Coordinates of C-alpha atoms in Angstrom, one line a residue:
M143 CA 0.0 0.0 0.0
S144 CA 1.2 3.5 -0.8
T145 CA 2.0 5.4 2.4
I146 CA 1.2 8.7 0.6
A147 CA -2.2 7.4 -0.5
A148 CA -2.9 6.3 3.1
S149 CA -2.0 9.8 4.5
F150 CA -4.4 11.5 2.0
A151 CA -7.2 9.1 2.8
A152 CA -6.7 9.7 6.5
R153 CA -6.9 13.5 6.1
A154 CA -10.1 13.2 4.1
A155 CA -11.7 10.9 6.6
A156 CA -10.7 13.1 9.6
A157 CA -13.0 15.8 8.2
A158 CA -16.0 13.8 9.6
A159 CA -16.0 14.3 13.4
G160 CA -16.9 11.2 15.5
A161 CA -16.2 8.7 12.7
G162 CA -12.5 9.2 12.1
S163 CA -11.3 5.7 12.8
T164 CA -14.0 4.1 10.6
A165 CA -13.4 6.5 7.7
T166 CA -9.6 6.0 7.8
S167 CA -10.0 2.2 7.8
N168 CA -12.4 2.3 4.8
A169 CA -10.2 4.8 3.0
S170 CA -7.1 2.6 3.4
T171 CA -9.0 -0.5 2.3
S172 CA -10.3 1.3 -0.8
S173 CA -6.8 2.6 -1.6
G174 CA -5.4 -0.9 -1.3
A175 CA -8.1 -2.3 -3.5
G176 CA -7.1 0.1 -6.2
N177 CA -3.6 0.3 -7.6
G178 CA -2.1 2.4 -4.9
T179 CA -2.3 5.8 -6.6
A180 CA -2.7 9.0 -4.7
T181 CA -5.7 9.9 -7.0
N182 CA -7.6 6.8 -6.1
A183 CA -6.9 7.2 -2.4
A184 CA -8.1 10.8 -2.4
T185 CA -11.3 9.8 -4.2
A186 CA -11.9 7.0 -1.8
G187 CA -11.3 9.3 1.1
A188 CA -13.9 11.7 -0.1
D189 CA -16.4 8.9 -0.6
T190 CA -15.9 7.5 3.0
T191 CA -16.1 11.0 4.4
G192 CA -19.5 11.4 2.9
A193 CA -20.6 8.0 4.2
A194 CA -19.4 8.9 7.7
A195 CA -21.1 12.2 7.6
G196 CA -24.4 10.5 6.7
G197 CA -24.2 8.2 9.8
G198 CA -26.3 8.9 12.8
G199 CA -24.9 11.5 15.2
A200 CA -21.9 12.4 13.0
A201 CA -21.1 16.0 12.2
P202 CA -21.6 17.0 8.6
A203 CA -18.4 17.0 6.5
G204 CA -17.1 20.1 4.7
P205 CA -17.6 20.7 1.0
S206 CA -15.7 18.5 -1.4
D207 CA -12.9 19.8 -3.6
F208 CA -15.2 19.6 -6.6
Q209 CA -17.9 21.7 -4.8
I210 CA -15.4 24.3 -3.8
V211 CA -13.8 24.9 -7.2
W212 CA -17.2 24.6 -9.0
S213 CA -18.6 27.3 -6.7
I214 CA -15.7 29.6 -7.6
D215 CA -16.3 29.0 -11.3
I216 CA -20.0 29.9 -10.8
I217 CA -18.9 33.2 -9.0
L218 CA -16.5 34.1 -11.9
L219 CA -19.2 33.4 -14.5
G220 CA -21.5 35.6 -12.3
V221 CA -19.0 38.4 -12.7
F222 CA -19.2 38.1 -16.4
A223 CA -23.0 38.0 -16.3
L224 CA -23.0 41.3 -14.3
L225 CA -20.7 42.9 -16.8
F226 CA -23.0 41.7 -19.6
L227 CA -26.0 43.2 -17.9
L228 CA -24.1 46.5 -17.6
R229 CA -23.3 46.5 -21.3
L230 CA -26.7 45.1 -22.4
P231 CA -28.1 48.5 -23.4
R232 CA -25.3 48.9 -26.1
F233 CA -25.9 45.3 -27.1
L234 CA -29.6 46.0 -27.7
A235 CA -28.9 49.4 -29.4
R236 CA -27.0 47.7 -32.2
M237 CA -30.1 45.7 -33.0
Y238 CA -31.9 48.8 -34.1
R239 CA -31.1 47.8 -37.7
F240 CA -30.6 44.1 -38.8
S241 CA -27.8 45.0 -41.2
E242 CA -25.9 46.6 -38.3
W243 CA -26.0 43.4 -36.3
T244 CA -25.1 41.1 -39.2
S245 CA -22.2 43.1 -40.5
G246 CA -18.7 42.2 -39.4
L247 CA -19.4 38.4 -39.2
I248 CA -18.6 36.7 -42.6
L249 CA -16.5 38.0 -45.5
R250 CA -18.3 37.8 -48.8
N251 CA -18.4 39.2 -52.4
R252 CA -21.4 41.1 -53.6
P253 CA -21.8 42.6 -57.0
Y254 CA -21.3 46.3 -56.7
N255 CA -24.3 47.3 -59.0
M256 CA -26.7 45.3 -56.7
R257 CA -25.6 47.4 -53.7
T258 CA -26.3 50.8 -55.5
S259 CA -29.5 52.1 -54.1
G260 CA -29.8 55.0 -56.5
R261 CA -29.5 57.6 -53.7
H262 CA -27.7 60.8 -54.4
V263 CA -27.1 64.3 -53.1
Q264 CA -29.0 67.1 -54.8
F265 CA -27.9 70.8 -54.4
S266 CA -30.4 73.7 -54.6
V267 CA -28.3 76.7 -55.5
G268 CA -29.3 80.2 -54.4
N269 CA -30.3 83.0 -56.8
N270 CA -26.9 84.8 -56.5
A271 CA -24.7 81.8 -56.8
S272 CA -23.8 78.9 -59.1
M273 CA -22.2 75.5 -58.3
N274 CA -19.0 76.8 -60.0
D275 CA -18.7 79.2 -57.1
I276 CA -18.2 76.4 -54.6
D277 CA -14.6 75.2 -54.2
I278 CA -14.5 72.4 -51.7
S279 CA -10.7 72.4 -51.6
T280 CA -10.8 75.6 -49.5
D281 CA -12.1 76.5 -46.0
D282 CA -15.4 77.8 -47.6
S283 CA -16.5 74.3 -48.5
H284 CA -19.2 73.5 -46.0
A285 CA -19.9 77.2 -45.4
M286 CA -20.7 77.5 -49.1
Y287 CA -23.0 74.6 -49.0
Q288 CA -24.9 76.2 -46.2
E289 CA -25.0 79.7 -47.6
K290 CA -25.2 79.2 -51.3
A291 CA -26.3 75.7 -51.9
F292 CA -28.8 73.6 -49.9
A293 CA -27.8 69.9 -50.0
Q294 CA -30.5 67.2 -49.8
R295 CA -30.4 63.4 -49.7
I296 CA -32.5 62.1 -52.6
S297 CA -33.7 58.5 -52.9
A298 CA -33.9 56.4 -56.1
T299 CA -37.6 57.4 -56.4
G300 CA -36.8 61.1 -56.2
A301 CA -38.1 61.6 -52.6
Q302 CA -36.1 63.3 -50.0
V303 CA -34.5 60.9 -47.6
Q304 CA -35.3 61.4 -43.9
G305 CA -32.5 60.8 -41.4
S306 CA -32.6 57.5 -39.5
Y307 CA -30.0 57.9 -36.8
P308 CA -28.7 55.1 -34.7
P309 CA -29.4 55.2 -30.9
H310 CA -26.5 56.3 -28.8
V311 CA -25.7 54.6 -25.6
S312 CA -22.8 56.0 -23.5
N313 CA -20.2 53.5 -22.2
C314 CA -20.6 55.0 -18.8
I315 CA -23.3 57.1 -17.0
T316 CA -22.3 60.6 -16.0
F317 CA -22.0 59.8 -12.3
F318 CA -19.3 57.2 -12.8
R319 CA -17.2 59.1 -15.4
P320 CA -14.5 60.0 -12.9
L321 CA -14.2 56.3 -12.0
L322 CA -13.9 55.4 -15.6
K323 CA -11.1 58.0 -16.0
L324 CA -9.3 56.3 -13.1
M325 CA -9.7 52.8 -14.5
H326 CA -8.2 53.9 -17.8
A327 CA -5.0 55.2 -16.1
R328 CA -1.9 53.4 -17.2
I329 CA 0.1 51.4 -14.7
E330 CA 2.7 50.5 -17.3
T331 CA 2.9 50.5 -21.1
G332 CA -0.3 48.9 -22.4
V333 CA -1.6 48.0 -19.0
S334 CA -4.5 50.0 -17.5
L335 CA -5.8 50.0 -13.9
S336 CA -8.9 48.2 -15.2
H337 CA -6.7 45.3 -16.4
V338 CA -4.9 45.1 -13.0
A339 CA -8.3 45.3 -11.1
M340 CA -9.7 42.4 -13.2
M341 CA -6.6 40.3 -12.6
V342 CA -6.6 41.0 -8.9
V343 CA -10.2 40.1 -8.5
W344 CA -9.6 36.9 -10.5
T345 CA -6.6 35.9 -8.4
G346 CA -8.4 36.8 -5.2
A347 CA -11.3 34.5 -6.0
L348 CA -8.9 31.6 -6.5
I349 CA -7.0 32.2 -3.2
F350 CA -9.9 30.8 -1.3
P351 CA -10.0 27.4 -2.9
A352 CA -6.2 27.2 -2.8
F353 CA -6.0 27.4 1.0
Y354 CA -9.4 26.6 2.4
M355 CA -9.3 23.3 4.4
T356 CA -6.1 22.1 2.7
E357 CA -2.4 22.4 2.9
A358 CA -0.5 22.9 -0.4
F359 CA 2.7 21.4 0.8
T360 CA 1.2 18.1 2.0
D361 CA -2.0 17.8 0.1
P362 CA -1.6 19.1 -3.5
I363 CA -4.8 17.6 -4.8
R364 CA -6.8 20.8 -4.4
F365 CA -4.5 22.5 -6.9
G366 CA -5.3 19.8 -9.4
W367 CA -8.9 20.8 -9.1
I368 CA -8.0 24.4 -9.6
T369 CA -6.1 23.6 -12.7
A370 CA -9.0 21.7 -14.2
S371 CA -11.5 24.5 -13.4
Q372 CA -9.3 27.2 -14.9
L373 CA -8.4 25.5 -18.2
P374 CA -11.9 26.2 -19.8
F375 CA -11.3 29.9 -19.1
V376 CA -7.8 29.7 -20.7
Y377 CA -9.4 28.2 -23.8
A378 CA -12.3 30.7 -23.9
F379 CA -10.1 33.8 -23.4
G380 CA -7.6 32.7 -26.0
T381 CA -9.9 31.9 -29.0
K382 CA -10.2 34.3 -31.9
N383 CA -14.0 33.7 -32.0
N384 CA -14.3 34.7 -28.4
V385 CA -17.6 33.8 -26.8
L386 CA -17.0 35.8 -23.6
G387 CA -15.8 38.8 -25.7
T388 CA -18.9 38.6 -27.9
F389 CA -21.2 38.8 -24.8
L390 CA -19.2 41.8 -23.5
G391 CA -19.1 43.5 -26.9
I392 CA -15.4 43.7 -27.2
G393 CA -12.8 42.0 -29.5
Y394 CA -10.8 39.0 -28.6
E395 CA -7.6 41.1 -28.5
K396 CA -9.0 43.3 -25.8
I397 CA -9.6 40.3 -23.5
N398 CA -6.5 38.4 -24.4
F399 CA -4.7 39.7 -21.3
M400 CA -7.0 37.4 -19.2
H401 CA -6.0 34.5 -21.3
R402 CA -2.4 35.1 -20.3
H403 CA -3.3 35.7 -16.7
A404 CA -5.5 32.6 -16.4
G405 CA -2.6 30.7 -18.1
R406 CA -0.2 31.8 -15.4
I407 CA -2.6 30.7 -12.7
V408 CA -2.8 27.3 -14.4
L409 CA 1.0 27.1 -14.6
V410 CA 1.4 27.7 -10.9
S411 CA -1.4 25.4 -9.8
V412 CA -0.5 22.5 -12.1
N413 CA 3.2 22.6 -10.9
V414 CA 2.1 22.7 -7.2
H415 CA -0.2 19.7 -7.9
G416 CA 2.2 17.6 -10.1
L417 CA 5.5 18.4 -8.4
G418 CA 3.9 18.0 -5.0
Y419 CA 3.1 14.4 -5.8
I420 CA 6.4 13.7 -7.5
Y421 CA 8.2 15.0 -4.4
Q422 CA 6.3 12.8 -2.0
W423 CA 6.7 9.8 -4.3
C424 CA 10.4 10.3 -4.3
L425 CA 10.5 10.6 -0.5
A426 CA 8.6 7.3 -0.3
S427 CA 10.8 5.7 -3.0
S428 CA 7.7 4.8 -4.9
F429 CA 8.0 7.1 -8.0
M430 CA 8.4 4.3 -10.6
E431 CA 5.5 2.4 -9.0
E432 CA 3.2 5.4 -9.0
I433 CA 4.1 6.8 -12.4
A434 CA 3.3 3.4 -14.0
N435 CA -0.4 4.0 -13.3
P436 CA -2.2 5.4 -16.4
Q437 CA -3.8 8.2 -14.4
C438 CA -0.4 9.4 -13.1
Y439 CA 1.5 9.3 -16.3
W440 CA -1.4 11.1 -18.1
G441 CA -1.0 13.7 -15.4
L442 CA 2.7 13.9 -16.1
I443 CA 2.0 14.4 -19.8
G444 CA -0.3 17.3 -18.9
L445 CA 2.3 18.9 -16.6
I446 CA 4.9 18.7 -19.5
C447 CA 2.3 20.3 -21.9
I448 CA 1.6 23.2 -19.7
D449 CA 5.2 23.9 -18.9
T450 CA 6.1 23.7 -22.6
L451 CA 3.3 26.2 -23.4
F452 CA 4.8 28.6 -20.9
L453 CA 8.4 28.3 -22.2
F454 CA 7.3 28.8 -25.8
S455 CA 4.9 31.6 -25.0
T456 CA 7.5 34.0 -23.8
E457 CA 7.9 37.3 -25.6
F458 CA 11.3 36.3 -26.9
V459 CA 10.0 33.1 -28.6
R460 CA 6.9 34.8 -30.0
K461 CA 9.1 37.5 -31.7
K462 CA 11.9 35.3 -32.9
A463 CA 10.0 32.1 -33.7
Y464 CA 6.3 32.7 -34.0
N465 CA 5.6 29.6 -35.9
I466 CA 7.1 27.5 -33.1
F467 CA 5.0 29.3 -30.6
L468 CA 1.9 28.7 -32.7
A469 CA 2.7 25.0 -33.3
T470 CA 3.3 24.3 -29.6
H471 CA 0.1 26.1 -28.7
I472 CA -2.1 24.1 -31.1
S473 CA -0.5 20.7 -30.3
A474 CA -0.3 21.2 -26.5
L475 CA -3.8 22.5 -26.1
T476 CA -5.1 19.6 -28.2
V477 CA -3.3 17.1 -26.0
L478 CA -4.5 18.8 -22.8
V479 CA -8.1 17.9 -23.6
I480 CA -7.1 14.2 -24.0
V481 CA -5.1 14.4 -20.7
M482 CA -8.0 15.7 -18.8
L483 CA -10.2 12.9 -20.0
N484 CA -7.7 10.2 -19.0
H485 CA -6.1 11.7 -15.9
F486 CA -9.1 12.0 -13.5
S487 CA -12.8 11.4 -14.0
G488 CA -13.7 14.4 -12.0
A489 CA -12.1 16.7 -14.6
I490 CA -14.3 15.4 -17.5
P491 CA -16.9 18.2 -17.3
W492 CA -14.1 20.8 -17.7
A493 CA -12.5 18.8 -20.5
Y494 CA -15.8 18.8 -22.4
A495 CA -16.0 22.6 -21.9
C496 CA -12.4 23.1 -23.2
A497 CA -13.2 20.9 -26.2
A498 CA -16.4 22.8 -26.9
F499 CA -14.6 26.2 -26.9
Y500 CA -11.8 24.9 -29.0
L501 CA -14.0 23.1 -31.6
F502 CA -16.4 26.0 -31.9
D503 CA -13.5 28.4 -32.6
L504 CA -12.0 26.0 -35.1
L505 CA -15.4 25.6 -36.9
L506 CA -15.9 29.3 -37.2
R507 CA -12.3 29.8 -38.4
I508 CA -13.0 27.4 -41.3
T509 CA -16.3 29.2 -42.0
K510 CA -14.6 32.6 -42.0
T511 CA -11.7 31.6 -44.4
R512 CA -11.7 32.7 -48.0
V513 CA -9.2 32.0 -50.8
S514 CA -8.8 34.7 -53.4
T515 CA -6.4 36.5 -55.7
A516 CA -4.8 39.7 -54.5
T517 CA -2.9 42.5 -56.2
L518 CA 0.3 43.7 -54.5
R519 CA 1.7 47.2 -54.8
V520 CA 4.4 48.9 -52.9
I521 CA 4.1 52.3 -51.3
P522 CA 7.7 53.3 -50.7
E523 CA 6.9 56.5 -49.0
L524 CA 5.2 54.6 -46.2
G525 CA 7.3 51.4 -46.4
V526 CA 4.1 49.3 -46.8
T527 CA 2.7 46.8 -49.2
R528 CA -0.8 47.5 -50.4
V529 CA -2.8 44.3 -50.8
E530 CA -6.0 44.7 -52.8
I531 CA -8.5 41.9 -52.8
P532 CA -11.3 43.0 -55.1
N533 CA -13.3 39.7 -54.9
I534 CA -13.9 40.3 -51.2
N535 CA -15.8 43.5 -50.8
S536 CA -18.3 43.1 -48.0
G537 CA -18.8 41.6 -44.6
W538 CA -16.7 43.7 -42.2
R539 CA -17.0 46.8 -40.0
A540 CA -14.6 49.6 -39.7
G541 CA -11.8 48.8 -37.3
Q542 CA -11.8 45.0 -37.9
H543 CA -8.9 43.0 -39.0
V544 CA -8.2 39.8 -40.9
R545 CA -5.5 37.2 -40.8
L546 CA -3.6 37.0 -44.1
R547 CA -1.7 34.1 -45.5
V548 CA 0.1 34.5 -48.9
L549 CA 0.2 31.3 -50.9
S550 CA 3.3 32.0 -53.0
S551 CA 6.7 30.5 -53.4
G552 CA 8.1 34.0 -53.4
M553 CA 7.5 34.1 -49.6
G554 CA 10.1 31.4 -49.0
V555 CA 9.9 27.7 -48.2
F556 CA 7.7 28.1 -45.1
G557 CA 6.4 31.5 -45.8
W558 CA 3.0 30.1 -46.9
S559 CA 2.5 28.7 -43.4
E560 CA 2.7 32.0 -41.7
V561 CA -0.4 34.0 -41.0
H562 CA -0.4 37.7 -39.9
P563 CA -3.2 40.1 -38.7
F564 CA -3.8 43.4 -40.6
T565 CA -6.5 46.0 -40.0
I566 CA -8.7 46.5 -43.1
A567 CA -8.1 49.9 -44.6
S568 CA -11.1 50.2 -46.9
V569 CA -14.8 50.5 -46.3
A570 CA -17.2 47.6 -46.8
D571 CA -19.5 47.6 -49.9
G572 CA -17.0 49.9 -51.6
P573 CA -15.9 49.8 -55.2
E574 CA -12.2 48.8 -54.5
G575 CA -12.9 45.7 -52.3
M576 CA -10.7 44.8 -49.4
V577 CA -7.5 46.8 -49.0
L578 CA -4.7 46.0 -46.5
L579 CA -1.6 48.0 -45.8
C580 CA 1.2 45.7 -44.6
K581 CA 4.1 47.6 -43.0
K582 CA 7.6 46.2 -43.2
A583 CA 8.1 45.1 -39.6
G584 CA 9.7 41.7 -39.8
S585 CA 11.1 39.0 -42.1
W586 CA 7.7 38.0 -43.5
T587 CA 6.5 41.5 -44.3
N588 CA 9.9 42.3 -45.8
R589 CA 9.6 39.3 -48.1
L590 CA 6.1 40.4 -49.1
Y591 CA 7.4 43.9 -49.9
S592 CA 10.3 42.5 -51.9
M593 CA 8.0 40.2 -53.9
A594 CA 5.6 43.1 -54.7
N595 CA 8.6 45.3 -55.6
S596 CA 10.1 42.8 -57.9
S597 CA 7.3 43.0 -60.6
S598 CA 8.5 43.6 -64.1
S599 CA 8.2 47.0 -65.8
E600 CA 5.5 45.6 -68.1
E601 CA 3.5 44.4 -65.2
N602 CA 3.3 47.0 -62.5
D603 CA 1.2 44.8 -60.2
R604 CA 1.9 41.4 -58.8
K605 CA -0.9 38.9 -58.6
V606 CA -0.8 36.2 -55.8
S607 CA -3.1 33.8 -54.2
V608 CA -4.0 34.6 -50.6
M609 CA -6.0 33.0 -47.8
V610 CA -7.9 35.5 -45.7
Q611 CA -9.5 34.7 -42.4
G612 CA -11.8 37.0 -40.5
P613 CA -13.1 39.5 -39.8
Y614 CA -12.1 39.7 -36.1
G615 CA -11.9 42.4 -33.4
G616 CA -13.1 45.9 -34.1
L617 CA -15.3 48.2 -32.1
G618 CA -17.7 45.6 -30.8
N619 CA -21.0 47.1 -29.9
C620 CA -19.7 50.6 -30.2
M621 CA -21.2 52.5 -33.2
V622 CA -19.1 55.4 -34.3
S623 CA -22.0 56.9 -36.3
S624 CA -24.0 57.3 -33.1
F625 CA -21.6 59.9 -31.6
S626 CA -21.7 63.6 -32.2
A627 CA -18.0 63.8 -33.1
A628 CA -15.2 61.4 -34.1
T629 CA -11.5 62.0 -33.8
F630 CA -8.9 59.5 -35.1
I631 CA -5.3 59.6 -34.0
C632 CA -3.0 57.4 -35.9
G633 CA 0.7 56.7 -36.3
G634 CA 2.3 55.5 -39.5
S635 CA 0.5 52.4 -40.9
G636 CA -2.1 52.8 -38.2
I637 CA -3.9 55.1 -40.7
T638 CA -5.9 52.0 -41.7
L639 CA -8.3 52.4 -38.8
A640 CA -9.0 56.0 -39.8
T641 CA -9.5 55.4 -43.5
S642 CA -12.0 52.6 -43.0
A643 CA -13.9 54.3 -40.2
M644 CA -14.0 57.7 -41.9
Q645 CA -15.3 56.3 -45.1
E646 CA -17.9 54.3 -43.3
I647 CA -19.1 57.5 -41.5
I648 CA -19.3 59.4 -44.8
Q649 CA -21.2 56.5 -46.4
K650 CA -23.7 56.4 -43.5
D651 CA -23.9 60.2 -43.5
L652 CA -24.9 60.3 -47.1
N653 CA -27.6 57.8 -46.4
G654 CA -28.9 59.8 -43.4
E655 CA -27.7 57.2 -40.9
S656 CA -25.1 59.2 -38.9
R657 CA -25.2 61.6 -36.0
V658 CA -21.5 62.7 -36.5
K659 CA -21.2 66.4 -37.0
S660 CA -17.4 66.8 -36.9
I661 CA -14.6 64.4 -38.1
E662 CA -11.0 65.0 -37.4
L663 CA -7.9 62.9 -38.3
I664 CA -4.5 63.4 -36.7
W665 CA -1.8 61.4 -38.5
T666 CA 1.8 61.3 -37.3
V667 CA 4.5 60.1 -39.8
Q668 CA 8.2 60.3 -39.9
D669 CA 8.5 61.8 -43.4
A670 CA 6.4 64.5 -45.0
A671 CA 6.5 62.5 -48.3
A672 CA 4.2 59.9 -46.6
L673 CA 1.3 62.2 -47.4
V674 CA 1.8 62.0 -51.1
P675 CA 0.3 58.5 -51.7
M676 CA -2.6 59.2 -49.3
L677 CA -3.4 62.6 -50.7
P678 CA -6.0 61.4 -53.3
L679 CA -7.9 59.4 -50.6
F680 CA -7.8 62.3 -48.2
T681 CA -9.0 64.8 -50.8
S682 CA -11.8 62.4 -51.9
M683 CA -13.0 62.0 -48.3
I684 CA -13.1 65.8 -47.8
Q685 CA -15.1 66.2 -51.1
Q686 CA -17.5 63.4 -50.4
S687 CA -18.4 64.5 -46.9
V688 CA -21.0 67.0 -47.9
F689 CA -22.9 67.2 -44.6
T690 CA -20.1 66.8 -42.1
P691 CA -16.9 68.8 -42.1
I692 CA -13.6 66.9 -42.1
R693 CA -10.2 68.2 -40.8
I694 CA -7.1 66.2 -41.5
S695 CA -3.8 67.3 -39.7
V696 CA -0.6 65.5 -40.7
F697 CA 2.5 65.9 -38.6
Y698 CA 6.0 64.8 -39.7
T699 CA 8.8 64.2 -37.1
R700 CA 11.9 64.1 -39.3
A701 CA 13.4 67.0 -41.3
P702 CA 12.8 66.4 -45.0
I703 CA 15.8 65.4 -47.1
G704 CA 16.1 67.0 -50.5
K705 CA 13.3 68.9 -52.1
F706 CA 10.1 69.3 -50.1
P707 CA 7.3 67.3 -51.8
F708 CA 4.7 70.1 -51.7
A709 CA 4.6 73.7 -52.9
E710 CA 4.4 76.5 -50.3
D711 CA 0.8 77.4 -51.4
F712 CA -0.4 73.8 -51.7
F713 CA -2.4 73.7 -48.5
R714 CA -5.0 76.4 -49.0
S715 CA -7.5 74.9 -46.6
T716 CA -7.4 74.1 -42.9
S717 CA -9.3 70.9 -43.9
L718 CA -5.9 69.4 -44.8
T719 CA -2.7 70.7 -43.1
L720 CA 0.9 69.5 -42.9
S721 CA 3.0 70.5 -39.9
P722 CA 6.4 69.6 -38.5
G723 CA 6.7 68.2 -34.9
R724 CA 4.4 66.2 -32.8
P725 CA 0.7 67.0 -32.2
K726 CA -0.7 68.1 -28.9
F727 CA -3.6 65.7 -28.6
H728 CA -5.3 67.5 -25.7
K729 CA -5.5 70.7 -27.7
H730 CA -7.0 69.0 -30.7
L731 CA -9.6 67.2 -28.5
E732 CA -10.6 70.5 -26.8
E733 CA -11.0 72.2 -30.2
T734 CA -13.1 69.3 -31.4
I735 CA -15.4 69.6 -28.4
T736 CA -15.8 73.3 -28.9
R737 CA -16.5 72.9 -32.6
T738 CA -19.0 70.1 -32.1
T739 CA -20.9 71.7 -29.3
A740 CA -21.4 74.8 -31.4
L741 CA -22.7 72.6 -34.3
V742 CA -25.0 70.7 -32.0
S743 CA -26.5 73.8 -30.5
G744 CA -27.2 75.2 -33.9
S745 CA -29.0 72.1 -35.0
N746 CA -32.2 70.3 -34.0
S747 CA -30.3 68.0 -31.6
V748 CA -31.1 68.4 -28.0
N749 CA -27.8 67.1 -26.5
A750 CA -24.4 66.1 -27.8
C751 CA -23.9 62.3 -28.0
G752 CA -20.3 62.1 -27.1
L753 CA -16.9 62.2 -28.7
F754 CA -15.4 59.1 -30.1
V755 CA -11.6 58.9 -30.2
G756 CA -10.0 56.1 -32.2
V757 CA -6.3 55.4 -31.8
C758 CA -4.2 53.1 -33.9
G759 CA -0.4 52.9 -33.7
P760 CA 2.3 52.1 -31.2
V761 CA 1.2 51.2 -27.6
A762 CA 2.9 54.3 -26.3
L763 CA 0.7 56.4 -28.6
A764 CA -2.4 54.9 -27.3
D765 CA -1.3 55.4 -23.7
G766 CA -0.6 59.1 -24.5
V767 CA -4.0 59.6 -25.9
F768 CA -5.7 58.0 -22.9
A769 CA -3.7 60.3 -20.6
D770 CA -4.6 63.4 -22.6
A771 CA -8.3 62.4 -22.8
G772 CA -8.2 62.1 -19.0
K773 CA -7.1 65.7 -18.7
I774 CA -10.3 67.0 -20.3
D775 CA -12.2 69.1 -17.8
P776 CA -15.2 67.2 -16.3
Y777 CA -17.6 70.0 -17.4
R778 CA -16.3 69.9 -21.0
R779 CA -16.6 66.1 -20.9
D780 CA -20.2 66.3 -19.8
Q781 CA -20.9 69.1 -22.3
I782 CA -19.9 66.8 -25.2
G783 CA -21.7 63.8 -23.7
G784 CA -18.6 61.9 -22.7
V785 CA -15.4 60.9 -24.3
E786 CA -14.8 57.3 -25.3
V787 CA -11.3 56.2 -26.4
H788 CA -10.9 53.0 -28.5
A789 CA -7.3 51.8 -29.1
E790 CA -6.1 49.3 -31.7

């Protein structure tokens, strides 16, 4: 008989007062009837404890390990249910229009002529003016529309289109806005106080089962239960098609920090559990006897899987060998489900939960995958490769991203196996299809740039086959068109968020489906020449936005080398400016609030519906914007209806 098994059985039996000797005897007998493993002994001890507690005159036993960790899981799920109820109004607000709810789910191709509704903008010019008097490249653009020409939205039948604005739901009620400001404060780069608070609450909830009625150094079985109960959360937090994120109305990338945190908890608990048994078996000189039992060697396999996951999930491995990180993740997480089914029968419910999350995510990934032909072009001023996929032109929302795989020998021997995420730079249901801007930031993107740049002089564009998976992430239940103002702050290739979102706002505004009255873009680049390839798109957006003024401010941080790319009198309008240095975000936000509140007060709107601030770029840029948004005076914040920052 295993001495370790007998000690665990004796501890479990002692929990029933007045029946200690009987329970210990039964536990030892049950342990001996088995194959001498600590797992069987602990299970037998729990059973005899329950029997003793049911005897006449015996004190009731404490809750079992299963009951304790199951209760904690229910509490943690209750926290998510509470967060869901708090965010439910936004969830329901998106359902005001069926197309709003179904967009951003599945990529597809729709004939462009079928999407044309026949709507257009009609101008009624005053007696003393003609349309030739209106030059929208100057500051007088929207003022001219108001003073000399009255713009109307006309449907295909010739009737005037009435506005159908989306309902606006603030992310926080006025009373709690100071608390929201505090929760957005950065503890370190990319980590806010809300992240820390969530991790502290999660860890605190698990401290109770870790030390209640148990001793980690002599009885490590409780930590095995904690490992099993936390693994479904690791799977749920880590999937691209995130069930928990969907209920909360946020993308998987915003909740991935909890995947890492729950993974660390599993790492600690599984090592306390596994190494605790190994240490005691070694003291009793029974390691070989115990590890020969199937339950025990399956447990050892699980321990190796989780430790391997940790070693290959470090930042160094992810950056230097991402494919190895990905391969170990897929293989280890698959094996872990099998381990849970074979290691201990009590873990089977959690194993089924892990398998359900994993298979659901895999099924949706397959459903969301498209294979198409893409056109590659280089934009040397930005150091990016422009990937155009005309056969995929619908099914995403502004701010969402896709995972791109290039199926070409030009990417190297194993280049086809790599997949990388890129934010979609174009608007859905547009004429050019899906557009991605892939910045040179590593070996894969450098090979993509070189392949696009190696096209012959007769063929300016390179055609390649690509596999696109998505869309993922994005703004969740937040509808930018429901705000009174939108400001986008981007750095370098992060301009993709702004171009897609601004075009989507303009598209909705022309259809009478947007509340936005002021749009501003602040773009920071290293070289002033970066504006050259984007100038046609910027000019087009300014011209198309008939009802909502657009301001685009470009800042360059390096002194230009050689001839300056623009003439001195090129920028005649404050709608598009180019300036040296770095922008002062707080100043721009204050100006946007002033401009928007003036426009709202002059319209039929009763109150402003908030300022949306979208950020895409380096983590430090997002942290700086959060800090500057927090500096806005509370009165000004309430005047605009709240300030909401979304970072990509």
